[in-house]
PDB file of C-alpha atoms and ligand atoms in Angstrom:
ATOM      1  CA  MET A   7      -7.091   1.259 -25.573  1.00 93.00           C
ATOM      2  CA  LYS A   8      -3.686   1.656 -23.715  1.00 98.00           C
ATOM      3  CA  THR A   9      -3.645   2.446 -19.882  1.00 98.00           C
ATOM      4  CA  VAL A  10      -1.833   4.909 -18.326  1.00 98.00           C
ATOM      5  CA  LEU A  11      -1.388   4.169 -14.445  1.00 98.00           C
ATOM      6  CA  LEU A  12      -0.818   7.832 -12.799  1.00 99.00           C
ATOM      7  CA  GLY A  13       0.511   7.752  -9.346  1.00 99.00           C
ATOM      8  CA  VAL A  14       0.104  11.398  -7.687  1.00 98.00           C
ATOM      9  CA  SER A  15       2.037  11.914  -4.178  1.00 98.00           C
ATOM     10  CA  GLY A  16       2.118  14.900  -1.838  1.00 98.00           C
ATOM     11  CA  SER A  17       3.588  17.611  -3.492  1.00 97.00           C
ATOM     12  CA  ILE A  18       2.329  21.312  -4.003  1.00 96.00           C
ATOM     13  CA  SER A  19       2.093  20.663  -7.676  1.00 97.00           C
ATOM     14  CA  ALA A  20       0.057  17.420  -7.229  1.00 98.00           C
ATOM     15  CA  PHE A  21      -2.662  19.971  -8.808  1.00 98.00           C
ATOM     16  CA  LYS A  22      -0.963  19.723 -11.925  1.00 98.00           C
ATOM     17  CA  ALA A  23      -2.031  15.847 -12.042  1.00 98.00           C
ATOM     18  CA  ALA A  24      -5.525  17.221 -12.768  1.00 98.00           C
ATOM     19  CA  GLU A  25      -4.060  18.647 -16.343  1.00 98.00           C
ATOM     20  CA  ILE A  26      -1.963  15.706 -16.744  1.00 98.00           C
ATOM     21  CA  THR A  27      -4.798  13.366 -16.572  1.00 98.00           C
ATOM     22  CA  ASN A  28      -6.984  15.554 -18.705  1.00 98.00           C
ATOM     23  CA  GLU A  29      -4.541  15.550 -21.323  1.00 98.00           C
ATOM     24  CA  LEU A  30      -3.733  12.057 -21.692  1.00 98.00           C
ATOM     25  CA  THR A  31      -7.561  11.218 -21.420  1.00 98.00           C
ATOM     26  CA  LYS A  32      -8.066  13.511 -24.215  1.00 98.00           C
ATOM     27  CA  LEU A  33      -5.506  12.162 -26.335  1.00 97.00           C
ATOM     28  CA  GLY A  34      -7.317   8.768 -26.018  1.00 97.00           C
ATOM     29  CA  PHE A  35      -5.499   6.788 -23.330  1.00 98.00           C
ATOM     30  CA  GLN A  36      -7.216   5.019 -20.360  1.00 98.00           C
ATOM     31  CA  VAL A  37      -6.076   6.768 -17.055  1.00 98.00           C
ATOM     32  CA  ASP A  38      -5.750   5.068 -13.603  1.00 98.00           C
ATOM     33  CA  VAL A  39      -5.171   7.246 -11.097  1.00 98.00           C
ATOM     34  CA  MET A  40      -3.718   6.454  -7.490  1.00 98.00           C
ATOM     35  CA  MET A  41      -3.494   8.844  -5.245  1.00 98.00           C
ATOM     36  CA  THR A  42      -1.628   9.111  -1.477  1.00 98.00           C
ATOM     37  CA  LYS A  43      -3.061  10.032   1.368  1.00 98.00           C
ATOM     38  CA  SER A  44      -0.846  13.379   1.127  1.00 98.00           C
ATOM     39  CA  ALA A  45      -1.734  14.218  -2.345  1.00 98.00           C
ATOM     40  CA  GLN A  46      -5.236  14.202  -1.436  1.00 98.00           C
ATOM     41  CA  GLU A  47      -4.588  17.333   0.844  1.00 98.00           C
ATOM     42  CA  PHE A  48      -3.430  19.054  -2.287  1.00 98.00           C
ATOM     43  CA  ILE A  49      -6.208  17.819  -5.019  1.00 98.00           C
ATOM     44  CA  THR A  50      -9.070  15.875  -4.270  1.00 98.00           C
ATOM     45  CA  PRO A  51      -9.746  12.457  -6.102  1.00 98.00           C
ATOM     46  CA  LEU A  52     -13.019  14.050  -7.437  1.00 98.00           C
ATOM     47  CA  THR A  53     -11.334  16.355  -9.322  1.00 98.00           C
ATOM     48  CA  ILE A  54      -9.346  13.628 -11.019  1.00 98.00           C
ATOM     49  CA  GLN A  55     -12.197  11.338 -11.387  1.00 98.00           C
ATOM     50  CA  SER A  56     -14.236  13.891 -13.209  1.00 98.00           C
ATOM     51  CA  LEU A  57     -11.700  14.098 -15.751  1.00 98.00           C
ATOM     52  CA  SER A  58     -10.560  10.905 -15.873  1.00 98.00           C
ATOM     53  CA  HIS A  59     -14.082   9.535 -16.057  1.00 98.00           C
ATOM     54  CA  ARG A  60     -12.841   6.273 -13.848  1.00 98.00           C
ATOM     55  CA  ARG A  61     -12.753   5.698 -10.468  1.00 97.00           C
ATOM     56  CA  VAL A  62      -9.225   7.070  -8.413  1.00 98.00           C
ATOM     57  CA  HIS A  63      -7.895   4.873  -6.405  1.00 98.00           C
ATOM     58  CA  THR A  64      -6.375   6.024  -2.674  1.00 98.00           C
ATOM     59  CA  ASP A  65      -6.444   2.731   0.032  1.00 98.00           C
ATOM     60  CA  VAL A  66      -4.518  -0.620  -0.808  1.00 98.00           C
ATOM     61  CA  MET A  67      -7.068  -1.893   1.719  1.00 97.00           C
ATOM     62  CA  VAL A  68      -9.855  -0.967  -0.244  1.00 96.00           C
ATOM     63  CA  GLU A  69     -11.053  -3.980  -2.994  1.00 96.00           C
ATOM     64  CA  PRO A  70     -13.721  -2.389  -5.227  1.00 93.00           C
ATOM     65  CA  ASP A  71     -14.297  -6.055  -6.947  1.00 95.00           C
ATOM     66  CA  PRO A  72     -14.358  -8.936  -4.358  1.00 95.00           C
ATOM     67  CA  ALA A  73     -12.908 -11.229  -7.238  1.00 96.00           C
ATOM     68  CA  LEU A  74      -9.741  -9.410  -8.003  1.00 96.00           C
ATOM     69  CA  ILE A  75      -6.938  -8.051  -5.681  1.00 97.00           C
ATOM     70  CA  ASN A  76      -7.179  -4.426  -6.982  1.00 98.00           C
ATOM     71  CA  HIS A  77      -3.160  -3.538  -6.561  1.00 98.00           C
ATOM     72  CA  ILE A  78      -2.226  -5.929  -8.824  1.00 98.00           C
ATOM     73  CA  GLU A  79      -4.792  -5.758 -11.027  1.00 98.00           C
ATOM     74  CA  LEU A  80      -4.176  -2.160 -11.491  1.00 98.00           C
ATOM     75  CA  ALA A  81      -0.423  -3.272 -12.100  1.00 98.00           C
ATOM     76  CA  LYS A  82      -1.561  -5.944 -14.729  1.00 98.00           C
ATOM     77  CA  ARG A  83      -3.398  -3.692 -17.068  1.00 97.00           C
ATOM     78  CA  ALA A  84      -0.880  -0.537 -17.026  1.00 98.00           C
ATOM     79  CA  ASP A  85       0.929  -0.362 -20.224  1.00 98.00           C
ATOM     80  CA  LEU A  86       2.673   2.802 -18.893  1.00 98.00           C
ATOM     81  CA  PHE A  87       3.285   3.360 -15.394  1.00 98.00           C
ATOM     82  CA  LEU A  88       3.918   7.107 -14.354  1.00 98.00           C
ATOM     83  CA  ILE A  89       4.193   9.299 -11.601  1.00 98.00           C
ATOM     84  CA  ALA A  90       3.627  12.412 -11.323  1.00 98.00           C
ATOM     85  CA  PRO A  91       4.458  14.832  -9.146  1.00 98.00           C
ATOM     86  CA  ALA A  92       6.649  12.218  -7.280  1.00 98.00           C
ATOM     87  CA  SER A  93       7.679  13.680  -3.964  1.00 98.00           C
ATOM     88  CA  ALA A  94      11.059  12.938  -2.049  1.00 98.00           C
ATOM     89  CA  ASN A  95       9.388  10.469  -0.175  1.00 98.00           C
ATOM     90  CA  ILE A  96       7.798   8.338  -2.557  1.00 98.00           C
ATOM     91  CA  ILE A  97      11.130   8.152  -4.468  1.00 98.00           C
ATOM     92  CA  GLY A  98      12.890   6.860  -1.253  1.00 98.00           C
ATOM     93  CA  LYS A  99      10.397   4.383  -0.671  1.00 98.00           C
ATOM     94  CA  LEU A 100      10.460   3.074  -4.179  1.00 98.00           C
ATOM     95  CA  ALA A 101      14.267   3.051  -3.965  1.00 98.00           C
ATOM     96  CA  ASN A 102      14.178   0.913  -1.241  1.00 98.00           C
ATOM     97  CA  GLY A 103      11.315  -1.595  -2.277  1.00 98.00           C
ATOM     98  CA  ILE A 104       8.727  -0.084   0.273  1.00 98.00           C
ATOM     99  CA  ALA A 105       5.413  -1.175   0.192  1.00 98.00           C
ATOM    100  CA  ASP A 106       3.125   0.499   2.691  1.00 98.00           C
ATOM    101  CA  ASP A 107       0.269   2.294   0.517  1.00 98.00           C
ATOM    102  CA  LEU A 108      -1.188   1.549  -2.431  1.00 98.00           C
ATOM    103  CA  LEU A 109       1.088   3.465  -4.886  1.00 98.00           C
ATOM    104  CA  SER A 110       4.365   2.165  -3.523  1.00 98.00           C
ATOM    105  CA  THR A 111       2.614  -1.454  -3.262  1.00 98.00           C
ATOM    106  CA  THR A 112       1.457  -1.263  -6.931  1.00 98.00           C
ATOM    107  CA  ALA A 113       4.798   0.343  -7.881  1.00 98.00           C
ATOM    108  CA  LEU A 114       6.383  -3.420  -6.893  1.00 98.00           C
ATOM    109  CA  ALA A 115       3.760  -5.176  -8.972  1.00 98.00           C
ATOM    110  CA  ILE A 116       4.564  -3.754 -12.233  1.00 98.00           C
ATOM    111  CA  LYS A 117       6.273  -5.724 -14.944  1.00 97.00           C
ATOM    112  CA  SER A 118       9.279  -5.503 -15.674  1.00 96.00           C
ATOM    113  CA  GLU A 119       8.591  -4.588 -19.598  1.00 97.00           C
ATOM    114  CA  VAL A 120       6.180  -1.589 -18.484  1.00 98.00           C
ATOM    115  CA  PRO A 121       7.732   1.948 -19.099  1.00 98.00           C
ATOM    116  CA  LYS A 122       8.143   3.487 -15.907  1.00 98.00           C
ATOM    117  CA  LEU A 123       8.364   7.175 -15.753  1.00 98.00           C
ATOM    118  CA  ILE A 124       9.310   9.337 -12.663  1.00 98.00           C
ATOM    119  CA  ALA A 125       8.711  13.233 -12.704  1.00 98.00           C
ATOM    120  CA  PRO A 126      10.220  14.715  -9.297  1.00 98.00           C
ATOM    121  CA  ALA A 127       8.634  18.142  -7.787  1.00 98.00           C
ATOM    122  CA  MET A 128      10.202  18.913  -4.450  1.00 97.00           C
ATOM    123  CA  ASN A 129      12.049  22.074  -2.969  1.00 96.00           C
ATOM    124  CA  THR A 130      15.676  22.717  -4.788  1.00 96.00           C
ATOM    125  CA  TYR A 131      17.783  21.592  -1.601  1.00 95.00           C
ATOM    126  CA  MET A 132      15.596  18.509  -1.490  1.00 96.00           C
ATOM    127  CA  TYR A 133      16.147  17.924  -4.896  1.00 97.00           C
ATOM    128  CA  GLN A 134      20.212  18.241  -4.416  1.00 96.00           C
ATOM    129  CA  ASN A 135      20.465  16.253  -1.005  1.00 97.00           C
ATOM    130  CA  PRO A 136      22.525  13.156  -1.473  1.00 98.00           C
ATOM    131  CA  ALA A 137      20.177  10.565  -0.441  1.00 98.00           C
ATOM    132  CA  MET A 138      17.568  12.153  -3.044  1.00 98.00           C
ATOM    133  CA  GLN A 139      20.259  11.806  -5.881  1.00 98.00           C
ATOM    134  CA  ARG A 140      21.119   8.452  -4.534  1.00 98.00           C
ATOM    135  CA  ASN A 141      17.810   7.240  -4.417  1.00 98.00           C
ATOM    136  CA  LEU A 142      16.963   8.562  -8.181  1.00 98.00           C
ATOM    137  CA  THR A 143      20.027   6.617  -9.230  1.00 98.00           C
ATOM    138  CA  ILE A 144      18.638   3.551  -7.743  1.00 98.00           C
ATOM    139  CA  LEU A 145      15.293   4.056  -9.565  1.00 98.00           C
ATOM    140  CA  LYS A 146      16.987   4.659 -12.843  1.00 98.00           C
ATOM    141  CA  THR A 147      19.178   1.398 -12.181  1.00 98.00           C
ATOM    142  CA  ASP A 148      15.602  -0.423 -11.424  1.00 98.00           C
ATOM    143  CA  GLY A 149      14.483   0.883 -15.156  1.00 98.00           C
ATOM    144  CA  TYR A 150      12.379   4.026 -14.199  1.00 98.00           C
ATOM    145  CA  GLN A 151      13.334   7.075 -16.814  1.00 98.00           C
ATOM    146  CA  GLU A 152      13.797  10.376 -14.684  1.00 98.00           C
ATOM    147  CA  ILE A 153      11.331  13.412 -16.169  1.00 98.00           C
ATOM    148  CA  ASP A 154      14.016  16.193 -15.055  1.00 98.00           C
ATOM    149  CA  PRO A 155      12.326  18.806 -12.921  1.00 97.00           C
ATOM    150  CA  ARG A 156      12.815  22.300 -14.361  1.00 97.00           C
ATOM    151  CA  GLU A 157      14.468  25.171 -12.895  1.00 94.00           C
ATOM    152  CA  ALA A 158      11.965  27.621 -11.665  1.00 91.00           C
ATOM    153  CA  LEU A 159      11.018  30.018  -8.881  1.00 90.00           C
ATOM    154  CA  LEU A 160       9.400  27.645  -6.396  1.00 88.00           C
ATOM    155  CA  ALA A 161       6.250  27.596  -4.047  1.00 88.00           C
ATOM    156  CA  CYS A 162       8.830  27.961  -1.429  1.00 87.00           C
ATOM    157  CA  GLY A 163      10.083  31.204  -2.633  1.00 89.00           C
ATOM    158  CA  ASP A 164      13.498  29.701  -3.482  1.00 86.00           C
ATOM    159  CA  PHE A 165      14.887  29.496  -6.983  1.00 90.00           C
ATOM    160  CA  GLY A 166      16.526  26.484  -8.597  1.00 90.00           C
ATOM    161  CA  ARG A 167      15.776  23.149  -9.911  1.00 93.00           C
ATOM    162  CA  GLY A 168      12.577  21.297  -8.385  1.00 95.00           C
ATOM    163  CA  ALA A 169       9.532  22.411 -10.569  1.00 97.00           C
ATOM    164  CA  LEU A 170       7.719  19.450 -11.988  1.00 97.00           C
ATOM    165  CA  ALA A 171       8.270  19.138 -15.582  1.00 98.00           C
ATOM    166  CA  THR A 172       5.608  20.856 -17.849  1.00 98.00           C
ATOM    167  CA  THR A 173       2.414  18.759 -18.674  1.00 98.00           C
ATOM    168  CA  LYS A 174       3.607  18.929 -22.140  1.00 98.00           C
ATOM    169  CA  ASP A 175       7.072  17.414 -21.449  1.00 98.00           C
ATOM    170  CA  ILE A 176       5.381  14.968 -19.435  1.00 98.00           C
ATOM    171  CA  VAL A 177       2.707  14.065 -22.063  1.00 98.00           C
ATOM    172  CA  ASP A 178       5.554  13.836 -24.740  1.00 98.00           C
ATOM    173  CA  GLN A 179       7.476  11.318 -22.698  1.00 98.00           C
ATOM    174  CA  VAL A 180       4.002   9.142 -22.355  1.00 98.00           C
ATOM    175  CA  LEU A 181       3.780   9.534 -26.115  1.00 98.00           C
ATOM    176  CA  LYS A 182       7.353   8.704 -27.037  1.00 97.00           C
ATOM    177  CA  ASN A 183       7.170   5.271 -25.117  1.00 98.00           C
ATOM    178  CA  LEU A 184       3.866   4.279 -25.882  1.00 97.00           C
ATOM    179  CA  GLY A 185       3.279   5.762 -29.558  1.00 92.00           C
ATOM    180  CA  THR A 186      -0.665   6.244 -30.432  1.00 86.00           C
ATOM    181  CA  PRO A 187      -3.127   5.697 -27.487  1.00 86.00           C
ATOM    182  CA  VAL A 188      -4.963   2.730 -29.399  1.00 85.00           C
TER     183      VAL A 188
HETATM  184  C1  FMN B 210       2.512  22.565   1.307  1.00 70.67           C
HETATM  185  C2  FMN B 210       3.523  21.345   1.459  1.00 70.67           C
HETATM  186  C3  FMN B 210       3.820  21.356   0.127  1.00 70.67           C
HETATM  187  C4  FMN B 210       4.857  20.199   0.215  1.00 70.67           C
HETATM  188  N1  FMN B 210       5.299  19.893  -1.356  1.00 70.67           N
HETATM  189  C5  FMN B 210       6.187  19.014  -1.229  1.00 70.67           C
HETATM  190  C6  FMN B 210       6.661  18.908  -2.659  1.00 70.67           C
HETATM  191  O1  FMN B 210       6.752  19.899  -3.559  1.00 70.67           O
HETATM  192  N2  FMN B 210       7.836  17.708  -2.884  1.00 70.67           N
HETATM  193  C7  FMN B 210       7.788  16.896  -2.190  1.00 70.67           C
HETATM  194  O2  FMN B 210       8.738  15.857  -1.786  1.00 70.67           O
HETATM  195  N3  FMN B 210       7.138  17.024  -0.878  1.00 70.67           N
HETATM  196  C8  FMN B 210       6.431  17.977  -0.244  1.00 70.67           C
HETATM  197  N4  FMN B 210       5.966  18.195   0.691  1.00 70.67           N
HETATM  198  C9  FMN B 210       5.940  16.971   1.667  1.00 70.67           C
HETATM  199  C10 FMN B 210       5.127  15.558   1.668  1.00 70.67           C
HETATM  200  O3  FMN B 210       3.906  16.265   1.195  1.00 70.67           O
HETATM  201  C11 FMN B 210       5.534  14.727   2.582  1.00 70.67           C
HETATM  202  O4  FMN B 210       6.581  14.599   2.473  1.00 70.67           O
HETATM  203  C12 FMN B 210       4.439  13.616   2.473  1.00 70.67           C
HETATM  204  O5  FMN B 210       4.700  13.017   3.352  1.00 70.67           O
HETATM  205  C13 FMN B 210       4.520  13.126   1.055  1.00 70.67           C
HETATM  206  O6  FMN B 210       3.729  11.953   1.118  1.00 70.67           O
HETATM  207  P1  FMN B 210       3.566  10.618  -0.161  1.00 70.67           P
HETATM  208  O7  FMN B 210       4.949  10.671  -0.723  1.00 70.67           O
HETATM  209  O8  FMN B 210       2.961   9.475   0.497  1.00 70.67           O
HETATM  210  O9  FMN B 210       2.732  11.444  -0.702  1.00 70.67           O
HETATM  211  C14 FMN B 210       4.762  19.273   1.264  1.00 70.67           C
HETATM  212  C15 FMN B 210       4.223  19.188   2.165  1.00 70.67           C
HETATM  213  C16 FMN B 210       3.486  20.619   2.436  1.00 70.67           C
HETATM  214  C17 FMN B 210       2.610  20.872   3.417  1.00 70.67           C
END
């Protein structure tokens, strides 16, 4: 069974991580989910855990198995690394190699041959910001594939590019990279 390691960060669209987890699990993938502190303000680990049927990981300092280093194990067993939704903050941190929480620390430990997908979601002006575009360019140079945000009426009331890609588009990208779940 192939494992998708899903990182969820603090965007209003974090609730869509539940649907992504559900779809991938139903397809037959094992889905390991990591949530940032901010992501947990938008959706609970309990929701995600109930859909993935697996422990949800939230804290780099919590070691469920004393025999293992959790963030290294999560990275090692990932056949694909996906961040959806990816906040401006996590994109900035990953582009600069910052490792100050579980998601950003684990990201650094992902093996180079493992496909890495990133699905940004944010206000359209945040997305267009030169610092954001610079950071995305760096991530693409580092081997990340961007799953482009959609143009839509955003939660903040602005219309423009910044809405998280559809669950179908995200799942399709996973399938394109991994093929079958087994
Ligand atoms: C209601 C609300 C909605 C937010 N939506 C987004 C968003 O869609 N994208 C984003 O990049 N940040 C958004 N933020 C800001 C992030 O949550 C904030 O930058 C946070 O530090 C991100 O932390 P993380 O990257 O560790 O998850 C939102 C904040 C609030 C209060």
